[in-house]
PDB file of C-alpha atoms in Angstrom:
ATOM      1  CA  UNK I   1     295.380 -89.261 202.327  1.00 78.00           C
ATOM      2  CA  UNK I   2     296.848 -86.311 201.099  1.00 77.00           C
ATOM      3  CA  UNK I   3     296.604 -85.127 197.542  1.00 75.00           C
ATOM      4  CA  UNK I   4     298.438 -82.581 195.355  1.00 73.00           C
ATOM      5  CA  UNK I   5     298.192 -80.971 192.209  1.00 71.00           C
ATOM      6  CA  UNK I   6     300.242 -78.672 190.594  1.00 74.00           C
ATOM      7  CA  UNK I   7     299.499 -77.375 187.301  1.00 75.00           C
ATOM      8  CA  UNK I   8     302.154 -77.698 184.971  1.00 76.00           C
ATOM      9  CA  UNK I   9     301.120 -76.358 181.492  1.00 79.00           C
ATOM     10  CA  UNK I  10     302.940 -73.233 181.360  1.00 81.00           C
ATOM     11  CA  UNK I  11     306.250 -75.018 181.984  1.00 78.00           C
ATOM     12  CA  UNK I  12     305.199 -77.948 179.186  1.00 81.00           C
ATOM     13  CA  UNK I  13     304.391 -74.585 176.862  1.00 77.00           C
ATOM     14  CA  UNK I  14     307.663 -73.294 178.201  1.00 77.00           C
ATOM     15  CA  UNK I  15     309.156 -76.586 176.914  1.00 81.00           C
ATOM     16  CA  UNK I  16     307.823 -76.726 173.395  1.00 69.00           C
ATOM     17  CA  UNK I  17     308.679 -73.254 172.808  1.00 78.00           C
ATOM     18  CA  UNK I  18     312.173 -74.002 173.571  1.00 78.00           C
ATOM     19  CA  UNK I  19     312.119 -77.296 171.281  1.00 80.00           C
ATOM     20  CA  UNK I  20     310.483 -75.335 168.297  1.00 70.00           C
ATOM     21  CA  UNK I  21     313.364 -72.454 168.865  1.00 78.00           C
ATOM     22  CA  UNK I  22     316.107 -75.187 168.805  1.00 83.00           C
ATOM     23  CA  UNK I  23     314.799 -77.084 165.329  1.00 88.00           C
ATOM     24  CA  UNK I  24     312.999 -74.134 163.217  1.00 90.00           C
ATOM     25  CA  UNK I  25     313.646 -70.882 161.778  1.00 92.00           C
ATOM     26  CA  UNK I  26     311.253 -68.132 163.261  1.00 91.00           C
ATOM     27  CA  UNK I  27     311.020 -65.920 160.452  1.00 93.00           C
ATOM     28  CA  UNK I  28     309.735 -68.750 157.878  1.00 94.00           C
ATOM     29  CA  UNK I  29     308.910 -71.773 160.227  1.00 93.00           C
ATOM     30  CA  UNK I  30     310.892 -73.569 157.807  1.00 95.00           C
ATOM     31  CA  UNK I  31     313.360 -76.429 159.602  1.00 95.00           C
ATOM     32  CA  UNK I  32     316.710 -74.861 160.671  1.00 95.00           C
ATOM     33  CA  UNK I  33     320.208 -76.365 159.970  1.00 94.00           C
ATOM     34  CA  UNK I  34     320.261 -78.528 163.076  1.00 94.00           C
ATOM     35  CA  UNK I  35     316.932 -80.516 162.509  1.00 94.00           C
ATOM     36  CA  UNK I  36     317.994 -81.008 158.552  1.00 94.00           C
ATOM     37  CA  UNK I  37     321.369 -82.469 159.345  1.00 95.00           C
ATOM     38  CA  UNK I  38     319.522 -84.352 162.009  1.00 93.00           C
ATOM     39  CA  UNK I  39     317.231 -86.059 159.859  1.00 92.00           C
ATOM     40  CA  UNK I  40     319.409 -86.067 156.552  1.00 93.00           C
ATOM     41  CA  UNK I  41     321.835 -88.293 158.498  1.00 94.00           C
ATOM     42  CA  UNK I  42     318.593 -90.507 159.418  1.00 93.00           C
ATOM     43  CA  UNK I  43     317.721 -91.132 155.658  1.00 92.00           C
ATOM     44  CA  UNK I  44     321.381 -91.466 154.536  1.00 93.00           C
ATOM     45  CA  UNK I  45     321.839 -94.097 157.106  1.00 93.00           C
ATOM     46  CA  UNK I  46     318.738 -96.109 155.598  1.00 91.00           C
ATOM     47  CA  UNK I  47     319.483 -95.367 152.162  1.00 90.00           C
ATOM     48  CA  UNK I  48     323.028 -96.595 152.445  1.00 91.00           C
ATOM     49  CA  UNK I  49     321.670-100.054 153.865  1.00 91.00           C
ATOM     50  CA  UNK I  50     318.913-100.416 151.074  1.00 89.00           C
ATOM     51  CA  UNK I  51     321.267 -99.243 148.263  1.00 88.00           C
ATOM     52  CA  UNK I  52     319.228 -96.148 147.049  1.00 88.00           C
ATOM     53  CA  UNK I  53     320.169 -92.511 146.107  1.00 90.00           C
ATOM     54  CA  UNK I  54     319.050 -89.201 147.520  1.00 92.00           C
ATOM     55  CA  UNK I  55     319.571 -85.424 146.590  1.00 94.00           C
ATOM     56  CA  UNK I  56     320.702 -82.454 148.627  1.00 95.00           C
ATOM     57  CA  UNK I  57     320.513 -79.142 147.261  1.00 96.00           C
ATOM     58  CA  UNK I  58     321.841 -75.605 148.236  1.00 97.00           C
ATOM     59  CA  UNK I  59     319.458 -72.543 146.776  1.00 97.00           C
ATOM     60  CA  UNK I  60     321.056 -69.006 147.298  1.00 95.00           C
ATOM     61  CA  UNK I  61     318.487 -66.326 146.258  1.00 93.00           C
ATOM     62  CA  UNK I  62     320.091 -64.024 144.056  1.00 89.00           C
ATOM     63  CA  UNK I  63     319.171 -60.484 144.211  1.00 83.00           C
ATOM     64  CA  UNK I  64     318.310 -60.343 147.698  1.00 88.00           C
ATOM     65  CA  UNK I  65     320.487 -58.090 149.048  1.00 86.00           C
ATOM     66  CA  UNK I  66     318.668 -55.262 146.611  1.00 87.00           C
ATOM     67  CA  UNK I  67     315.975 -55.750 148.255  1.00 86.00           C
ATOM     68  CA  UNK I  68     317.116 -55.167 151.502  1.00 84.00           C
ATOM     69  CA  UNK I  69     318.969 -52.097 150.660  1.00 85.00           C
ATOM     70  CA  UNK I  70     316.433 -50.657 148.733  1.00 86.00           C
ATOM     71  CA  UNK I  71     313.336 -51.255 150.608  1.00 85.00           C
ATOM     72  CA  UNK I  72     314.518 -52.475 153.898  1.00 87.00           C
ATOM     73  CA  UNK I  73     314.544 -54.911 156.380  1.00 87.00           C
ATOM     74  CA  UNK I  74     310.674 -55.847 156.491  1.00 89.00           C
ATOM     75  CA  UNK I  75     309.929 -56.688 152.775  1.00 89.00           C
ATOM     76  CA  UNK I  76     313.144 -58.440 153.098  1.00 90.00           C
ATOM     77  CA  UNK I  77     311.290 -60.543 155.921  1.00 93.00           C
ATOM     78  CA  UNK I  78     308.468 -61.086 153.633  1.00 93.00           C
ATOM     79  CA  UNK I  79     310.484 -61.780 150.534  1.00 93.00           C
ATOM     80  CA  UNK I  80     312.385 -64.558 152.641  1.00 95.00           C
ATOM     81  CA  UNK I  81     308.773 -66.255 153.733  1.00 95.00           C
ATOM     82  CA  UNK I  82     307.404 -65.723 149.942  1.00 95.00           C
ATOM     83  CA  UNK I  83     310.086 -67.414 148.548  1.00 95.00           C
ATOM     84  CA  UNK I  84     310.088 -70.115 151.138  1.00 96.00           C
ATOM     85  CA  UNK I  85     306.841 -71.061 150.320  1.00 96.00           C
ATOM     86  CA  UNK I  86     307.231 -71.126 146.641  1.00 96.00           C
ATOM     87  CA  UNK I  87     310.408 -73.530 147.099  1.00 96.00           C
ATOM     88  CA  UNK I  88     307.923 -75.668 149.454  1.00 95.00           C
ATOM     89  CA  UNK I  89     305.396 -75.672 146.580  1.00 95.00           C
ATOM     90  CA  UNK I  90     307.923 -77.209 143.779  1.00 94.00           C
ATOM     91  CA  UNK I  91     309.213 -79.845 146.075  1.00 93.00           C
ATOM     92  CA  UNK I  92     307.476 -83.985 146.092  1.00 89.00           C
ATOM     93  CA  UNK I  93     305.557 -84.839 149.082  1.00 88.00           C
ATOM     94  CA  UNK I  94     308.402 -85.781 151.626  1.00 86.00           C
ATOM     95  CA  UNK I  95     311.104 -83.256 150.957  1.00 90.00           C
ATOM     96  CA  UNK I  96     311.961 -81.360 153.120  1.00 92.00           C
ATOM     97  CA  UNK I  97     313.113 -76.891 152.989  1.00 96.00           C
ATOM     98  CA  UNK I  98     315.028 -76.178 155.706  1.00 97.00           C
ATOM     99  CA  UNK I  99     316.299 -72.080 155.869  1.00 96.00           C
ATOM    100  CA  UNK I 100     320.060 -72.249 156.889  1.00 95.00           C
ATOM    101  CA  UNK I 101     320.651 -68.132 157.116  1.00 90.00           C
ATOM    102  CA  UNK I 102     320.128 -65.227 155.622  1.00 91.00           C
ATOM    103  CA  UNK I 103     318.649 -66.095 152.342  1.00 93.00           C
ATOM    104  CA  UNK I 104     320.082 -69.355 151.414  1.00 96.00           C
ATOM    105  CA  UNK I 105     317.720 -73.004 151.369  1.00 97.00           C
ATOM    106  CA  UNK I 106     318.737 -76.244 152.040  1.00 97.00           C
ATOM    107  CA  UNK I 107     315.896 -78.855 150.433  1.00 95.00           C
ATOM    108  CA  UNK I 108     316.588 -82.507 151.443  1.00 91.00           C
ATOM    109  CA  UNK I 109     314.781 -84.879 147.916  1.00 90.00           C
ATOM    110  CA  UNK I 110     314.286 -88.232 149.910  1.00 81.00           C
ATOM    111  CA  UNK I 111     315.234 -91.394 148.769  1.00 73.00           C
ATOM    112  CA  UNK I 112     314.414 -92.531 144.963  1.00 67.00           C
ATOM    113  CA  UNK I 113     315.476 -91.336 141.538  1.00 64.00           C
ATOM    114  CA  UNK I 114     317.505 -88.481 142.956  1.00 73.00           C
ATOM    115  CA  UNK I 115     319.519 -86.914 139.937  1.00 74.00           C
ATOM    116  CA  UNK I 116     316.467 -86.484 137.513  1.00 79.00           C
ATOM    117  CA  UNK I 117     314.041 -85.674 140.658  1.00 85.00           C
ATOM    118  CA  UNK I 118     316.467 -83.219 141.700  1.00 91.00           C
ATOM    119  CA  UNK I 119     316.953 -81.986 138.359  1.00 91.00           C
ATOM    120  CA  UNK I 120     313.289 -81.404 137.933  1.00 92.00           C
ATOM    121  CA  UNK I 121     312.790 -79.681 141.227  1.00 94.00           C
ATOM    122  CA  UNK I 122     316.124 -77.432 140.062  1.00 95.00           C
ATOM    123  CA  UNK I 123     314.374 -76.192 137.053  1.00 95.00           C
ATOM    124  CA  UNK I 124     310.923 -75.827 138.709  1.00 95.00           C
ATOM    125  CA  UNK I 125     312.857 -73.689 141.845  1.00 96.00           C
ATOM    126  CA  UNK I 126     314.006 -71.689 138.969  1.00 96.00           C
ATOM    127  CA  UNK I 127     310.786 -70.979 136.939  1.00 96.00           C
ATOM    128  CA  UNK I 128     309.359 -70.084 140.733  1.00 95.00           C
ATOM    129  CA  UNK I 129     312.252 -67.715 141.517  1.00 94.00           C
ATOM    130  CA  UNK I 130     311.746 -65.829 138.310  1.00 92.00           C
ATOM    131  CA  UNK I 131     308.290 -64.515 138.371  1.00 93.00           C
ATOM    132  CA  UNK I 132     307.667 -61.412 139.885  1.00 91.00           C
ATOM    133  CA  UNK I 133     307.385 -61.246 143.219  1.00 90.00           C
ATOM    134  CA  UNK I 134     304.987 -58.321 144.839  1.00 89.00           C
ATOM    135  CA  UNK I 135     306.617 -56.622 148.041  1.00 86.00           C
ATOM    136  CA  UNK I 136     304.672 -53.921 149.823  1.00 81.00           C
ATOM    137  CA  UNK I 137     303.488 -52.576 145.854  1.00 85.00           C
ATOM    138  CA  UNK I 138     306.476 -52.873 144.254  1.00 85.00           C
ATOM    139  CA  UNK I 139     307.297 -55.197 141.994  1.00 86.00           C
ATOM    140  CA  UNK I 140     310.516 -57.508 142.130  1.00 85.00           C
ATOM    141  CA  UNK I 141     312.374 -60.130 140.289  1.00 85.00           C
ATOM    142  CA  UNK I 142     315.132 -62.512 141.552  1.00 87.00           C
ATOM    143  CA  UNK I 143     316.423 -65.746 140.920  1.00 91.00           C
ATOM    144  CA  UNK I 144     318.646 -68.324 142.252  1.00 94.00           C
ATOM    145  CA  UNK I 145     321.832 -70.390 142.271  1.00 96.00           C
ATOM    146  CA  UNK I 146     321.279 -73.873 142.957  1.00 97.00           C
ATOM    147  CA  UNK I 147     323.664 -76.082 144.311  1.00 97.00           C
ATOM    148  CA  UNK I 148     323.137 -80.206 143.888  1.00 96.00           C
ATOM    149  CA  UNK I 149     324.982 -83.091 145.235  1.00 96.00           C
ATOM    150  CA  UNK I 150     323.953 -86.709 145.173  1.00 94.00           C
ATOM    151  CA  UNK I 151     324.368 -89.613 148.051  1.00 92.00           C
ATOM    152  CA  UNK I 152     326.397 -91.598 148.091  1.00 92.00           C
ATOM    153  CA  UNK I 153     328.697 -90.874 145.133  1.00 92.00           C
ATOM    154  CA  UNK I 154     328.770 -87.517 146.438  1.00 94.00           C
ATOM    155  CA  UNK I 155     328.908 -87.697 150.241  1.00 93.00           C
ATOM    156  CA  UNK I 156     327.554 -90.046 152.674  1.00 94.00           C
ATOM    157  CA  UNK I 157     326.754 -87.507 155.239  1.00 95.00           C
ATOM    158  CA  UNK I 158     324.806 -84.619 155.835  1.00 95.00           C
ATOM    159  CA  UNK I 159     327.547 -82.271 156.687  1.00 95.00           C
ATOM    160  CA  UNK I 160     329.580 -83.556 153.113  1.00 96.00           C
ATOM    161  CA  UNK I 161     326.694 -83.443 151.208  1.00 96.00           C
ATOM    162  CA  UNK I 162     325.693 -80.012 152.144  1.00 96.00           C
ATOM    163  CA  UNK I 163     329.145 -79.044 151.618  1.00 97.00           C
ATOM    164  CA  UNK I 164     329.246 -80.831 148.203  1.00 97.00           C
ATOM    165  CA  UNK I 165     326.563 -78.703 147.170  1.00 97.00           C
ATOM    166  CA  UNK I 166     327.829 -75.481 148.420  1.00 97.00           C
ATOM    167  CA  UNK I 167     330.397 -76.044 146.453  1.00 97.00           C
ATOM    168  CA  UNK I 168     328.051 -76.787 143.232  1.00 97.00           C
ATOM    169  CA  UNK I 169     326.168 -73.352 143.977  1.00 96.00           C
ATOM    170  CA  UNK I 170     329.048 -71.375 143.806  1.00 95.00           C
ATOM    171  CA  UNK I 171     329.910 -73.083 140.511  1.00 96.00           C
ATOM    172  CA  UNK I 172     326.494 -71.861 139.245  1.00 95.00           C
ATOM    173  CA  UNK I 173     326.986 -68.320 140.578  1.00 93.00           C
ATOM    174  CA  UNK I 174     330.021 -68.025 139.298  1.00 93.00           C
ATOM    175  CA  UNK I 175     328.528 -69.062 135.777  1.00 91.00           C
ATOM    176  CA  UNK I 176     326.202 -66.394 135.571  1.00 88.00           C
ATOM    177  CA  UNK I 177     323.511 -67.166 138.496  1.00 83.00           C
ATOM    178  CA  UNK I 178     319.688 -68.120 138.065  1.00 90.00           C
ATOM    179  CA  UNK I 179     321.117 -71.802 137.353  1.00 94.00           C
ATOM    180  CA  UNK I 180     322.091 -74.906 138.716  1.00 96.00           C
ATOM    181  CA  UNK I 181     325.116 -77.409 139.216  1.00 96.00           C
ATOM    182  CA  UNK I 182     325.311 -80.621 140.232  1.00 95.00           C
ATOM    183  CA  UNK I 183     328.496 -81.441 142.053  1.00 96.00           C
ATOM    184  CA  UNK I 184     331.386 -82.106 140.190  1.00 93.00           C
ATOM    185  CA  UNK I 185     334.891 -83.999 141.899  1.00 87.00           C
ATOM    186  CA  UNK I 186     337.714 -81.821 141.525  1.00 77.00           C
TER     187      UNK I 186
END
């Protein structure tokens, strides 16, 4: 009998480091845009069939480019992680934050009473956003522009939705920022 072992952690570690690149954000850990849409279209398929509602909203940080240009790339870094874990903290058990780029958040509200959940997460992000935030002893203040759109009135799939509410944020940028908008038709 002949027997042979080979040890194969390093290519299984190999493996998972390639599967964490391809559905998270590095800088944040946060889900990327891939694993959201993945999943979003998941829970839109189920809340179709049971006849429920979910949220999807868009959060742009406003501000952030200041702090890039004034105190560079690295406190931007650390801005981006701070105010990913503040927008974790003001979301139910079962949402999920997902970083798309640069410094706009997707948050997926699962299935439920989406418009006033969503509505109360949109004011908490807000309140969060607002208070100072301490980068490398300096003090800073931003914001954010919030973007909503509900399933199914308002898309039934991750790549509308998400649209949908892009299109909402923009709407609350362009009416003076550190607000939100649910998505309108037309």
């Amino acid at each position: 009998a002949v027997v042979v072992f080979r040890d194969i952690s390093q290519r299984r570690a190999a493996q998972d480091q390639i599967r964490y690149r391809a559905h998270y954000d590095l800088l944040t850990g946060a889900p990327n845009r891939h694993l959201l849409t993945e999943r979003l279209d998941q829970d839109i398929a189920h809340a179709l069939a049971d006849g429920q509602t979910l949220a999807v909203m868009l959060v742009d940080i406003d501000q952030f480019k200041k702090v890039n240009d004034s105190m560079g790339h690295d406190a931007g870094d650390r801005f981006l992680q701070l105010a990913h874990e503040r927008l974790q903290a003001c979301v139910p058990e079962g949402a999920l934050v997902a970083r798309l780029g640069g410094d706009e958040f997707a948050i997926w509200l699962p299935r439920g009473d989406a418009a006033a959940g969503a509505e109360r997460v949109a004011q908490a992000i807000l309140v969060t956003l607002g208070q100072r935030f301490d980068l490398n002893g300096h003090s800073f203040w931003a914001g954010g522009s919030l973007g909503l759109a509900l399933c199914p009135q308002d898309g039934q799939s991750a790549s509308e939705l998400l649209r949908h509410a892009e299109v909402a944020m923009y709407k609350a940028k362009e009416a003076g920022r550190n607000g939100y908008r649910f998505f309108e038709e037309g």
